[in-house]
Short mmCIF file of C-alpha atoms (C1' of nucleotides) in Angstrom, two decimals:
data_model
loop_
_atom_site.label_atom_id
_atom_site.label_comp_id
_atom_site.label_asym_id
_atom_site.label_seq_id
_atom_site.Cartn_x
_atom_site.Cartn_y
_atom_site.Cartn_z
CA MET A 1 38.50 26.18 -18.58
CA VAL A 2 36.20 29.12 -18.88
CA ALA A 3 36.40 30.19 -15.26
CA SER A 4 40.14 30.69 -15.38
CA LEU A 5 39.62 33.05 -18.30
CA VAL A 6 37.26 35.16 -16.26
CA GLY A 7 39.44 34.78 -13.21
CA ASP A 8 42.23 37.01 -14.40
CA PRO A 9 41.66 40.61 -13.24
CA ALA A 10 42.59 42.21 -16.54
CA ARG A 11 40.26 39.96 -18.50
CA ALA A 12 37.51 40.41 -15.95
CA ASN A 13 37.72 44.15 -16.41
CA MET A 14 37.46 43.80 -20.15
CA LEU A 15 34.44 41.57 -19.86
CA THR A 16 32.83 43.94 -17.41
CA ALA A 17 33.39 46.77 -19.85
CA LEU A 18 31.63 44.74 -22.50
CA MET A 19 28.67 44.03 -20.26
CA ASN A 20 26.85 47.13 -21.41
CA GLY A 21 26.33 45.37 -24.71
CA ARG A 22 28.38 47.70 -26.81
CA ALA A 23 31.33 46.52 -28.89
CA LEU A 24 34.70 48.01 -27.99
CA THR A 25 37.99 48.10 -29.84
CA ALA A 26 41.06 46.25 -28.63
CA SER A 27 42.78 49.40 -27.49
CA GLU A 28 39.73 50.67 -25.65
CA LEU A 29 39.60 47.40 -23.82
CA ALA A 30 43.29 47.65 -23.03
CA GLN A 31 42.64 51.05 -21.54
CA GLU A 32 39.71 49.74 -19.53
CA ALA A 33 41.86 47.02 -18.07
CA GLY A 34 44.80 49.28 -17.46
CA ILE A 35 47.26 47.26 -19.51
CA THR A 36 49.28 47.75 -22.67
CA PRO A 37 47.90 46.79 -26.08
CA GLN A 38 50.31 43.87 -26.38
CA THR A 39 49.06 42.28 -23.21
CA ALA A 40 45.48 43.01 -24.15
CA SER A 41 45.96 41.34 -27.49
CA SER A 42 47.05 38.17 -25.76
CA HIS A 43 44.08 38.27 -23.43
CA LEU A 44 41.63 38.95 -26.20
CA SER A 45 42.75 36.02 -28.28
CA LYS A 46 42.36 33.78 -25.26
CA LEU A 47 38.87 35.07 -24.57
CA GLU A 48 38.00 34.55 -28.20
CA ALA A 49 39.37 31.01 -28.17
CA GLY A 50 37.25 30.37 -25.11
CA GLY A 51 34.17 31.52 -26.95
CA LEU A 52 33.40 34.36 -24.59
CA ILE A 53 33.84 37.19 -27.07
CA GLU A 54 33.59 37.62 -30.81
CA PRO A 55 35.62 39.93 -33.01
CA GLU A 56 34.39 42.09 -35.81
CA LYS A 57 36.91 43.63 -38.12
CA GLN A 58 36.15 47.14 -39.22
CA GLY A 59 38.82 49.06 -41.05
CA ARG A 60 41.93 48.86 -39.00
CA HIS A 61 39.95 48.47 -35.83
CA ARG A 62 38.95 45.25 -34.23
CA TYR A 63 35.72 45.46 -32.31
CA TYR A 64 34.91 42.87 -29.68
CA ARG A 65 31.58 42.05 -28.14
CA LEU A 66 30.28 39.34 -25.83
CA THR A 67 29.30 36.28 -27.83
CA ASP A 68 25.70 36.17 -26.65
CA ASP A 69 23.36 36.60 -23.72
CA ASP A 70 24.36 33.28 -22.22
CA VAL A 71 27.84 34.61 -21.63
CA ALA A 72 26.46 37.80 -20.15
CA GLY A 73 24.18 35.76 -17.93
CA VAL A 74 26.97 33.66 -16.52
CA LEU A 75 29.08 36.75 -15.92
CA GLU A 76 26.21 38.32 -14.06
CA GLY A 77 25.84 35.18 -12.02
CA LEU A 78 29.48 35.29 -11.05
CA ALA A 79 29.18 38.93 -10.12
CA GLY A 80 26.18 38.05 -8.00
CA LEU A 81 28.09 35.41 -6.08
CA ALA A 82 30.97 37.81 -5.62
CA ALA A 83 28.65 40.51 -4.34
CA ARG A 84 27.14 38.56 -1.49
CA THR A 85 30.40 37.72 0.21
CA GLY A 86 31.36 41.36 0.24
CA HIS A 87 34.26 40.04 -1.75
CA MET A 88 33.39 42.46 -4.45
CA ARG A 89 36.05 43.02 -7.04
CA VAL A 90 38.09 45.90 -5.78
CA ARG A 91 40.21 47.34 -8.48
CA THR A 92 43.72 47.58 -7.20
CA GLY A 93 46.24 49.54 -9.13
CA PRO A 94 48.17 52.75 -9.17
CA LYS A 95 45.81 54.96 -11.10
CA ASP A 96 42.84 53.62 -9.30
CA PRO A 97 41.49 55.97 -6.63
CA ALA A 98 41.10 59.02 -8.83
CA LEU A 99 39.74 56.86 -11.61
CA ARG A 100 37.09 55.40 -9.36
CA ARG A 101 35.98 58.81 -8.28
CA ALA A 102 35.47 60.48 -11.64
CA ARG A 103 36.51 59.55 -15.14
CA ILE A 104 35.53 59.88 -18.76
CA CYS A 105 33.58 57.02 -20.26
CA TYR A 106 33.61 57.87 -23.98
CA ASP A 107 32.44 61.46 -23.58
CA HIS A 108 30.40 61.42 -20.40
CA LEU A 109 31.02 61.23 -16.68
CA ALA A 110 31.60 57.87 -15.01
CA GLY A 111 32.81 56.67 -11.64
CA ASP A 112 31.50 57.42 -8.21
CA LEU A 113 30.29 60.90 -9.12
CA GLY A 114 28.69 59.72 -12.34
CA VAL A 115 26.70 57.11 -10.48
CA GLN A 116 25.74 59.59 -7.81
CA MET A 117 24.51 62.01 -10.44
CA LEU A 118 22.19 59.50 -12.06
CA ASP A 119 20.96 58.37 -8.66
CA SER A 120 20.08 61.92 -7.77
CA LEU A 121 18.29 62.55 -11.07
CA ARG A 122 16.28 59.40 -10.59
CA GLU A 123 15.38 60.15 -6.98
CA ARG A 124 14.00 63.54 -7.85
CA HIS A 125 12.06 62.20 -10.80
CA LEU A 126 14.03 64.28 -13.27
CA VAL A 127 14.53 61.10 -15.27
CA ARG A 128 12.68 57.84 -15.35
CA GLN A 129 14.68 54.65 -15.77
CA ARG A 130 13.64 51.17 -16.78
CA LYS A 131 16.60 48.88 -17.24
CA GLN A 132 18.84 50.41 -19.88
CA GLU A 133 16.17 52.85 -21.00
CA ILE A 134 16.21 56.31 -19.52
CA GLU A 135 13.70 59.01 -20.25
CA LEU A 136 13.88 62.70 -19.43
CA THR A 137 10.80 63.99 -17.63
CA ALA A 138 9.23 67.44 -18.01
CA GLU A 139 10.66 68.48 -14.66
CA GLY A 140 13.97 67.18 -15.85
CA GLU A 141 13.90 69.44 -18.88
CA ARG A 142 13.15 72.44 -16.72
CA PHE A 143 15.91 71.50 -14.32
CA LEU A 144 18.49 71.26 -17.09
CA ALA A 145 17.47 74.54 -18.66
CA LYS A 146 17.53 76.39 -15.36
CA HIS A 147 20.72 75.08 -13.80
CA LEU A 148 22.87 74.04 -16.72
CA GLN A 149 21.49 75.98 -19.66
CA ILE A 150 20.89 72.81 -21.59
CA SER A 151 17.83 72.78 -23.81
CA SER A 152 16.47 69.46 -24.89
CA ASP A 153 16.45 70.35 -28.58
CA MET A 154 20.23 70.56 -28.49
CA LEU A 155 20.29 66.91 -27.64
CA SER A 156 18.54 65.16 -30.50
CA HIS A 157 20.84 63.16 -32.68
CA PRO A 158 20.00 60.92 -35.62
CA ARG A 159 21.83 57.86 -34.36
CA ARG A 160 22.31 58.27 -30.67
CA PRO A 161 19.77 58.22 -27.86
CA VAL A 162 19.42 61.25 -25.62
CA CYS A 163 19.65 59.19 -22.47
CA LYS A 164 21.04 55.78 -21.85
CA ALA A 165 22.22 53.84 -18.83
CA CYS A 166 25.84 52.81 -18.98
CA LEU A 167 27.18 50.17 -16.62
CA ASP A 168 29.97 51.40 -14.42
CA TRP A 169 32.75 48.88 -13.87
CA SER A 170 34.04 50.40 -10.68
CA GLU A 171 30.66 50.83 -9.08
CA ARG A 172 28.74 48.11 -10.87
CA ARG A 173 25.85 50.49 -11.15
CA HIS A 174 24.59 52.72 -13.89
CA HIS A 175 25.63 56.19 -14.85
CA LEU A 176 24.19 58.47 -17.50
CA ALA A 177 25.30 58.19 -21.12
CA GLY A 178 23.77 59.40 -24.39
CA THR A 179 23.84 62.89 -25.81
CA LEU A 180 22.59 64.27 -22.51
CA GLY A 181 25.41 62.65 -20.61
CA ALA A 182 27.86 64.11 -23.09
CA ALA A 183 26.27 67.56 -22.97
CA MET A 184 26.36 67.66 -19.21
CA MET A 185 30.01 66.67 -19.11
CA GLN A 186 30.79 69.35 -21.65
CA ARG A 187 28.92 71.91 -19.61
CA PHE A 188 30.85 70.96 -16.47
CA ALA A 189 34.03 71.67 -18.40
CA GLU A 190 32.74 75.01 -19.70
CA LEU A 191 31.72 76.05 -16.21
CA LYS A 192 35.23 75.16 -15.03
CA TRP A 193 33.79 72.68 -12.61
CA ALA A 194 35.90 69.88 -13.94
CA SER A 195 38.45 69.05 -16.62
CA ARG A 196 40.06 65.99 -18.05
CA ASP A 197 43.41 65.18 -16.57
CA PRO A 198 46.17 66.68 -18.75
CA ALA A 199 48.21 63.47 -18.72
CA PRO A 200 48.10 61.97 -22.21
CA GLY A 201 45.60 59.16 -22.52
CA SER A 202 44.35 59.59 -18.98
CA ARG A 203 40.64 59.29 -18.42
CA VAL A 204 40.68 60.84 -14.99
CA VAL A 205 38.44 63.85 -14.49
CA ASN A 206 39.60 66.43 -11.95
CA PHE A 207 36.99 68.55 -10.22
CA THR A 208 37.86 72.02 -8.99
CA ARG A 209 37.09 72.96 -5.41
CA THR A 210 34.11 75.10 -6.33
CA GLY A 211 33.09 72.66 -9.05
CA GLU A 212 32.81 69.85 -6.57
CA LYS A 213 30.74 72.06 -4.30
CA GLN A 214 28.32 73.08 -7.05
CA PHE A 215 28.08 69.52 -8.28
CA ALA A 216 27.29 68.24 -4.80
CA ALA A 217 24.63 70.93 -4.38
CA LEU A 218 22.94 70.03 -7.64
CA PHE A 219 23.15 66.29 -7.31
CA SER A 220 23.11 65.61 -3.61
CA SER A 221 22.14 62.08 -2.89
CA GLY A 222 19.32 61.39 -0.50
CA LYS A 223 21.71 59.63 1.86
CA ASP A 224 23.98 62.52 2.79
CA MET B 1 37.13 37.12 -7.31
CA VAL B 2 34.91 34.12 -7.54
CA ALA B 3 35.91 33.13 -11.04
CA SER B 4 39.55 32.73 -10.14
CA LEU B 5 38.50 30.35 -7.39
CA VAL B 6 36.68 28.16 -9.88
CA GLY B 7 39.43 28.65 -12.42
CA ASP B 8 42.00 26.52 -10.70
CA PRO B 9 41.85 22.91 -11.95
CA ALA B 10 42.15 21.34 -8.54
CA ARG B 11 39.37 23.46 -7.10
CA ALA B 12 37.24 22.93 -10.16
CA ASN B 13 37.51 19.19 -9.68
CA MET B 14 36.44 19.52 -6.08
CA LEU B 15 33.45 21.63 -6.96
CA THR B 16 32.48 19.25 -9.71
CA ALA B 17 32.62 16.41 -7.24
CA LEU B 18 30.28 18.35 -4.97
CA MET B 19 27.81 18.98 -7.77
CA ASN B 20 25.87 15.83 -6.99
CA GLY B 21 24.68 17.52 -3.83
CA ARG B 22 26.35 15.21 -1.43
CA ALA B 23 28.75 16.46 1.21
CA LEU B 24 32.27 15.11 0.98
CA THR B 25 35.13 15.10 3.46
CA ALA B 26 38.31 17.06 2.93
CA SER B 27 40.32 13.97 2.14
CA GLU B 28 37.76 12.64 -0.29
CA LEU B 29 37.91 15.93 -2.09
CA ALA B 30 41.69 15.81 -2.09
CA GLN B 31 41.48 12.42 -3.73
CA GLU B 32 38.98 13.67 -6.29
CA ALA B 33 41.30 16.50 -7.21
CA GLY B 34 44.37 14.34 -7.21
CA ILE B 35 46.30 16.41 -4.68
CA THR B 36 47.64 15.92 -1.18
CA PRO B 37 45.52 16.76 1.86
CA GLN B 38 47.71 19.77 2.70
CA THR B 39 47.10 21.37 -0.64
CA ALA B 40 43.43 20.50 -0.50
CA SER B 41 43.13 22.14 2.87
CA SER B 42 44.44 25.37 1.44
CA HIS B 43 42.02 25.21 -1.48
CA LEU B 44 39.07 24.40 0.71
CA SER B 45 39.64 27.34 3.00
CA LYS B 46 39.79 29.60 -0.03
CA LEU B 47 36.57 28.22 -1.41
CA GLU B 48 34.96 28.66 1.97
CA ALA B 49 36.18 32.24 2.24
CA GLY B 50 34.72 32.85 -1.20
CA GLY B 51 31.35 31.58 -0.03
CA LEU B 52 31.19 28.73 -2.52
CA ILE B 53 31.22 25.89 -0.01
CA GLU B 54 30.23 25.41 3.60
CA PRO B 55 31.86 23.14 6.14
CA GLU B 56 30.17 20.89 8.62
CA LYS B 57 32.24 19.38 11.38
CA GLN B 58 31.41 15.83 12.26
CA GLY B 59 33.75 13.99 14.60
CA ARG B 60 37.19 14.28 13.19
CA HIS B 61 35.86 14.70 9.68
CA ARG B 62 35.07 17.91 7.95
CA TYR B 63 32.31 17.63 5.43
CA TYR B 64 31.96 20.21 2.72
CA ARG B 65 28.98 20.95 0.53
CA LEU B 66 28.09 23.66 -1.98
CA THR B 67 26.61 26.65 -0.21
CA ASP B 68 23.32 26.66 -2.09
CA ASP B 69 21.61 26.22 -5.42
CA ASP B 70 22.81 29.58 -6.67
CA VAL B 71 26.36 28.35 -6.54
CA ALA B 72 25.41 25.15 -8.28
CA GLY B 73 23.57 27.14 -10.90
CA VAL B 74 26.54 29.33 -11.72
CA LEU B 75 28.80 26.31 -11.89
CA GLU B 76 26.40 24.66 -14.28
CA GLY B 77 26.37 27.81 -16.35
CA LEU B 78 30.12 27.80 -16.56
CA ALA B 79 30.12 24.16 -17.51
CA GLY B 80 27.61 24.95 -20.21
CA LEU B 81 29.82 27.64 -21.69
CA ALA B 82 32.78 25.30 -21.55
CA ALA B 83 30.82 22.56 -23.26
CA ARG B 84 29.95 24.48 -26.37
CA THR B 85 33.50 25.31 -27.33
CA GLY B 86 34.36 21.63 -27.15
CA HIS B 87 36.66 22.79 -24.41
CA MET B 88 34.87 20.47 -22.07
CA ARG B 89 36.65 19.71 -18.90
CA VAL B 90 38.00 16.25 -19.45
CA ARG B 91 38.54 14.53 -16.23
CA THR B 92 42.02 13.15 -16.30
CA GLY B 93 43.12 10.71 -13.72
CA PRO B 94 43.97 7.09 -13.16
CA LYS B 95 40.74 5.89 -11.65
CA ASP B 96 38.68 7.55 -14.30
CA PRO B 97 37.43 5.13 -17.01
CA ALA B 98 35.72 2.60 -14.77
CA LEU B 99 34.36 5.38 -12.61
CA ARG B 100 32.81 7.11 -15.57
CA ARG B 101 31.07 3.95 -16.65
CA ALA B 102 29.35 2.96 -13.41
CA ARG B 103 29.76 4.08 -9.84
CA ILE B 104 27.92 4.52 -6.58
CA CYS B 105 26.52 7.95 -5.82
CA TYR B 106 25.29 7.68 -2.24
CA ASP B 107 23.45 4.40 -2.66
CA HIS B 108 22.30 4.55 -6.26
CA LEU B 109 23.80 4.07 -9.69
CA ALA B 110 25.68 6.90 -11.38
CA GLY B 111 27.93 7.28 -14.37
CA ASP B 112 27.30 6.39 -17.97
CA LEU B 113 24.98 3.51 -17.17
CA GLY B 114 23.07 5.50 -14.59
CA VAL B 115 22.39 8.24 -17.08
CA GLN B 116 21.42 5.73 -19.74
CA MET B 117 18.97 4.11 -17.36
CA LEU B 118 17.15 7.33 -16.58
CA ASP B 119 17.09 8.26 -20.25
CA SER B 120 15.49 4.97 -21.09
CA LEU B 121 12.89 5.27 -18.35
CA ARG B 122 12.00 8.72 -19.53
CA GLU B 123 11.79 7.76 -23.19
CA ARG B 124 9.35 4.98 -22.47
CA HIS B 125 7.25 7.18 -20.23
CA LEU B 126 7.92 5.04 -17.20
CA VAL B 127 8.81 8.22 -15.38
CA ARG B 128 8.00 11.83 -16.00
CA GLN B 129 10.67 14.42 -15.29
CA ARG B 130 10.44 18.14 -14.81
CA LYS B 131 13.73 19.65 -13.74
CA GLN B 132 14.78 17.98 -10.52
CA GLU B 133 11.34 16.49 -9.97
CA ILE B 134 10.73 12.96 -11.18
CA GLU B 135 7.46 11.13 -10.94
CA LEU B 136 6.79 7.45 -11.42
CA THR B 137 3.97 6.75 -13.87
CA ALA B 138 1.46 3.89 -13.68
CA GLU B 139 3.28 2.07 -16.46
CA GLY B 140 6.45 2.62 -14.52
CA GLU B 141 5.03 0.90 -11.49
CA ARG B 142 3.98 -2.09 -13.55
CA PHE B 143 7.38 -2.23 -15.19
CA LEU B 144 9.21 -2.28 -11.87
CA ALA B 145 6.98 -4.95 -10.40
CA LYS B 146 7.27 -7.18 -13.42
CA HIS B 147 10.96 -6.96 -14.18
CA LEU B 148 12.60 -6.12 -10.89
CA GLN B 149 10.07 -7.23 -8.29
CA ILE B 150 9.96 -3.75 -6.81
CA SER B 151 6.59 -2.64 -5.48
CA SER B 152 6.01 1.04 -5.01
CA ASP B 153 4.90 0.70 -1.40
CA MET B 154 8.38 -0.47 -0.50
CA LEU B 155 9.64 2.89 -1.55
CA SER B 156 7.87 5.41 0.63
CA HIS B 157 10.08 7.06 3.19
CA PRO B 158 9.22 9.82 5.64
CA ARG B 159 12.09 12.12 4.70
CA ARG B 160 13.29 11.08 1.31
CA PRO B 161 11.60 11.36 -2.08
CA VAL B 162 10.92 8.25 -4.12
CA CYS B 163 12.46 9.73 -7.24
CA LYS B 164 14.88 12.56 -7.70
CA ALA B 165 17.19 13.69 -10.44
CA CYS B 166 20.82 13.77 -9.45
CA LEU B 167 23.35 15.59 -11.56
CA ASP B 168 26.10 13.38 -12.88
CA TRP B 169 29.53 14.99 -12.85
CA SER B 170 31.06 12.75 -15.44
CA GLU B 171 28.18 12.98 -17.88
CA ARG B 172 26.79 16.34 -16.85
CA ARG B 173 23.33 14.88 -17.14
CA HIS B 174 20.88 13.49 -14.67
CA HIS B 175 20.63 10.03 -13.21
CA LEU B 176 18.02 8.58 -10.90
CA ALA B 177 18.31 9.04 -7.14
CA GLY B 178 15.80 8.74 -4.30
CA THR B 179 14.52 5.57 -2.66
CA LEU B 180 13.74 4.11 -6.06
CA GLY B 181 17.27 4.68 -7.29
CA ALA B 182 18.56 2.99 -4.14
CA ALA B 183 16.14 0.08 -4.43
CA MET B 184 17.08 -0.55 -8.04
CA MET B 185 20.79 -0.55 -7.25
CA GLN B 186 20.17 -2.95 -4.40
CA ARG B 187 18.17 -5.23 -6.68
CA PHE B 188 20.98 -5.23 -9.23
CA ALA B 189 23.30 -6.43 -6.50
CA GLU B 190 20.86 -9.13 -5.35
CA LEU B 191 20.44 -10.35 -8.89
CA LYS B 192 24.23 -10.54 -9.16
CA TRP B 193 24.15 -8.14 -12.06
CA ALA B 194 26.61 -5.78 -10.42
CA SER B 195 28.60 -5.27 -7.24
CA ARG B 196 30.63 -2.55 -5.66
CA ASP B 197 34.33 -2.81 -6.27
CA PRO B 198 36.02 -4.59 -3.33
CA ALA B 199 38.82 -2.03 -3.12
CA PRO B 200 38.38 -0.04 0.09
CA GLY B 201 36.80 3.33 -0.49
CA SER B 202 36.24 2.72 -4.15
CA ARG B 203 32.97 3.86 -5.65
CA VAL B 204 33.34 1.83 -8.81
CA VAL B 205 30.54 -0.60 -9.64
CA ASN B 206 31.49 -3.71 -11.60
CA PHE B 207 28.86 -5.33 -13.79
CA THR B 208 28.98 -9.05 -14.51
CA ARG B 209 28.81 -10.24 -18.07
CA THR B 210 25.22 -11.43 -17.83
CA GLY B 211 24.32 -8.45 -15.66
CA GLU B 212 25.41 -6.03 -18.33
CA LYS B 213 23.39 -7.94 -20.90
CA GLN B 214 20.22 -7.93 -18.82
CA PHE B 215 20.70 -4.30 -17.95
CA ALA B 216 21.12 -3.37 -21.59
CA ALA B 217 18.00 -5.32 -22.52
CA LEU B 218 15.91 -3.58 -19.89
CA PHE B 219 17.24 -0.08 -20.41
CA SER B 220 18.23 0.06 -24.04
CA SER B 221 18.49 3.60 -25.22
CA GLY B 222 16.63 4.63 -28.31
CA LYS B 223 19.87 5.44 -30.05
CA ASP B 224 21.45 1.98 -30.14
"C1'" DA C 1 48.07 5.54 28.59
"C1'" DT C 2 49.65 5.08 23.46
"C1'" DA C 3 48.70 4.98 18.80
"C1'" DA C 4 46.24 6.13 14.65
"C1'" DT C 5 43.43 9.09 11.81
"C1'" DG C 6 41.85 13.57 9.82
"C1'" DC C 7 43.00 17.97 9.07
"C1'" DT C 8 45.71 22.21 9.44
"C1'" DT C 9 49.83 25.42 9.43
"C1'" DC C 10 54.49 26.48 8.03
"C1'" DG C 11 58.41 26.94 4.81
"C1'" DG C 12 60.59 26.50 0.61
"C1'" DC C 13 60.48 25.11 -4.12
"C1'" DT C 14 58.85 25.39 -8.80
"C1'" DA C 15 56.14 26.42 -12.70
"C1'" DC C 16 53.14 29.03 -14.89
"C1'" DC C 17 51.45 33.25 -16.83
"C1'" DA C 18 50.63 38.11 -16.94
"C1'" DT C 19 53.32 41.90 -18.26
"C1'" DC C 20 56.00 44.96 -21.14
"C1'" DG C 21 59.72 46.41 -24.80
"C1'" DA C 22 60.78 45.84 -29.40
"C1'" DA C 23 59.75 44.60 -33.81
"C1'" DG C 24 56.55 43.04 -37.53
"C1'" DC C 25 52.03 43.38 -40.40
"C1'" DA C 26 48.32 45.16 -41.78
"C1'" DT C 27 45.09 49.20 -43.05
"C1'" DG C 28 44.27 53.95 -43.94
"C1'" DA C 29 45.92 58.80 -44.57
"C1'" DA C 30 48.85 62.43 -46.84
"C1'" DT D 1 55.37 56.61 -52.30
"C1'" DT D 2 55.88 57.72 -47.14
"C1'" DC D 3 53.96 58.19 -42.76
"C1'" DA D 4 50.73 57.16 -38.98
"C1'" DT D 5 47.59 54.19 -36.57
"C1'" DG D 6 45.80 49.77 -34.73
"C1'" DC D 7 46.89 45.42 -33.65
"C1'" DT D 8 49.76 41.29 -33.36
"C1'" DT D 9 53.89 38.26 -32.45
"C1'" DC D 10 58.28 37.42 -30.17
"C1'" DG D 11 61.41 37.24 -26.18
"C1'" DA D 12 62.61 38.07 -21.56
"C1'" DT D 13 61.36 39.14 -16.86
"C1'" DG D 14 59.11 38.87 -12.53
"C1'" DG D 15 55.50 37.93 -9.24
"C1'" DT D 16 52.22 34.96 -7.77
"C1'" DA D 17 50.15 30.81 -6.37
"C1'" DG D 18 49.92 25.87 -6.46
"C1'" DC D 19 52.31 22.18 -4.57
"C1'" DC D 20 54.42 19.04 -1.21
"C1'" DG D 21 57.41 17.60 3.09
"C1'" DA D 22 57.50 18.15 7.80
"C1'" DA D 23 55.48 19.20 11.90
"C1'" DG D 24 51.52 20.40 14.92
"C1'" DC D 25 46.59 19.94 16.83
"C1'" DA D 26 42.56 17.80 17.35
"C1'" DT D 27 39.60 13.62 17.78
"C1'" DT D 28 38.92 8.72 18.03
"C1'" DA D 29 40.47 3.99 18.53
"C1'" DT D 30 43.02 0.28 21.23
#
DNA sequence: ATAATGCTTCGGCTACCATCGAAGCATGAA
DNA sequence: TTCATGCTTCGATGGTAGCCGAAGCATTAT
């Protein structure tokens, strides 16, 4: 049964991670789900047998992606049902709270703060978003140059978009990816606002006291 | 998580049984799932907490129905994904074979023969179907009058549609409901083509030898 | 009244399955 | 070659959840 495949928390996390449409390796998915590679391997073969994901061998990596849009659609439907009962998937686990707050997603900021940042940018018309597409406005360019010393010509890359929305599994909302997302995260580190957790393999991002303050000032949400 | 609710076989059977839109009592659902009432009670309260079903107290019975069409839609989506891997949910159970062939759904014919009948009507343009909506054509009216002595003015009802598509859990396709579906089933009984199984509470419909022949002649599918 | 039916709660049992350690295969690097 | 990385298979463990028997409330029938 397909539903039982999606029902397991670890597998659900993997599938959620794949919802942004990008293919991820087995170990990345293991990390996303917070389980060891052995366990992930077992889950992945089950998901593959169930037709939910498809593998793609590449060197010694194994990339997985959702089979097609139908799968994504059903997953969204399930998430929709879950959302309306308030029975939203709450990640439970030891390394959870810090991870929900701020973490690295590839090379950019994810988690509560990542979502808040994109929200703020959107509210103030520094970026314009339509679905997955995000576009930097003229005001946005000025803002980045003034407050973070990021010039837009640093951001162009032959094979990677400047801005992109990335679905956040803990918040189920978008945060900012692309070269801009990466540049901003790097700048936060340079300014000593935040740094990756020293624990090996950890994706937690720790903000300093002043860093958090500055960040909040720059990206205050309209609701606070 | 919603998916884990649907993932359990017993609960999945219950939900499938509810897919025809009718409300069923707790004990009927227990029977459908092949479990004792105690266990069913536990499952039902979980499904209710998850917002998938809604109870309706009536005397000492408790009727359950799917919350709304969204739920039904997601369930259909899941069934669709399951179907394409050949990993179709195969209903296992003692009372299955006869029930799959022909049974009562409310007051009309369901199961293999019910689906075949609607297929045949549609193929010959005796009805026109768009999603759940079914409409009787002029040829259809003539056909009914000639072969089954059913006149369309017998069928109008203040609160019930003449035709309606009803999803068949065993075939996962539509069969004919509404006042017409009921009238046809009644006519089959009057003509001694078929009768409800005498066993108390059974929904099986037994066709007589000649009844099956006549039925097949009237509603032969294009594929035989 | 008393009994019967429909459903629920409680307690204990059991089976399944997710999980991880250890070891085994691949592929790619030095 | 030898080593390292990515992933898989195997075996054992443990926690969780489905399951049923027994008992308890309701509601309806006699």
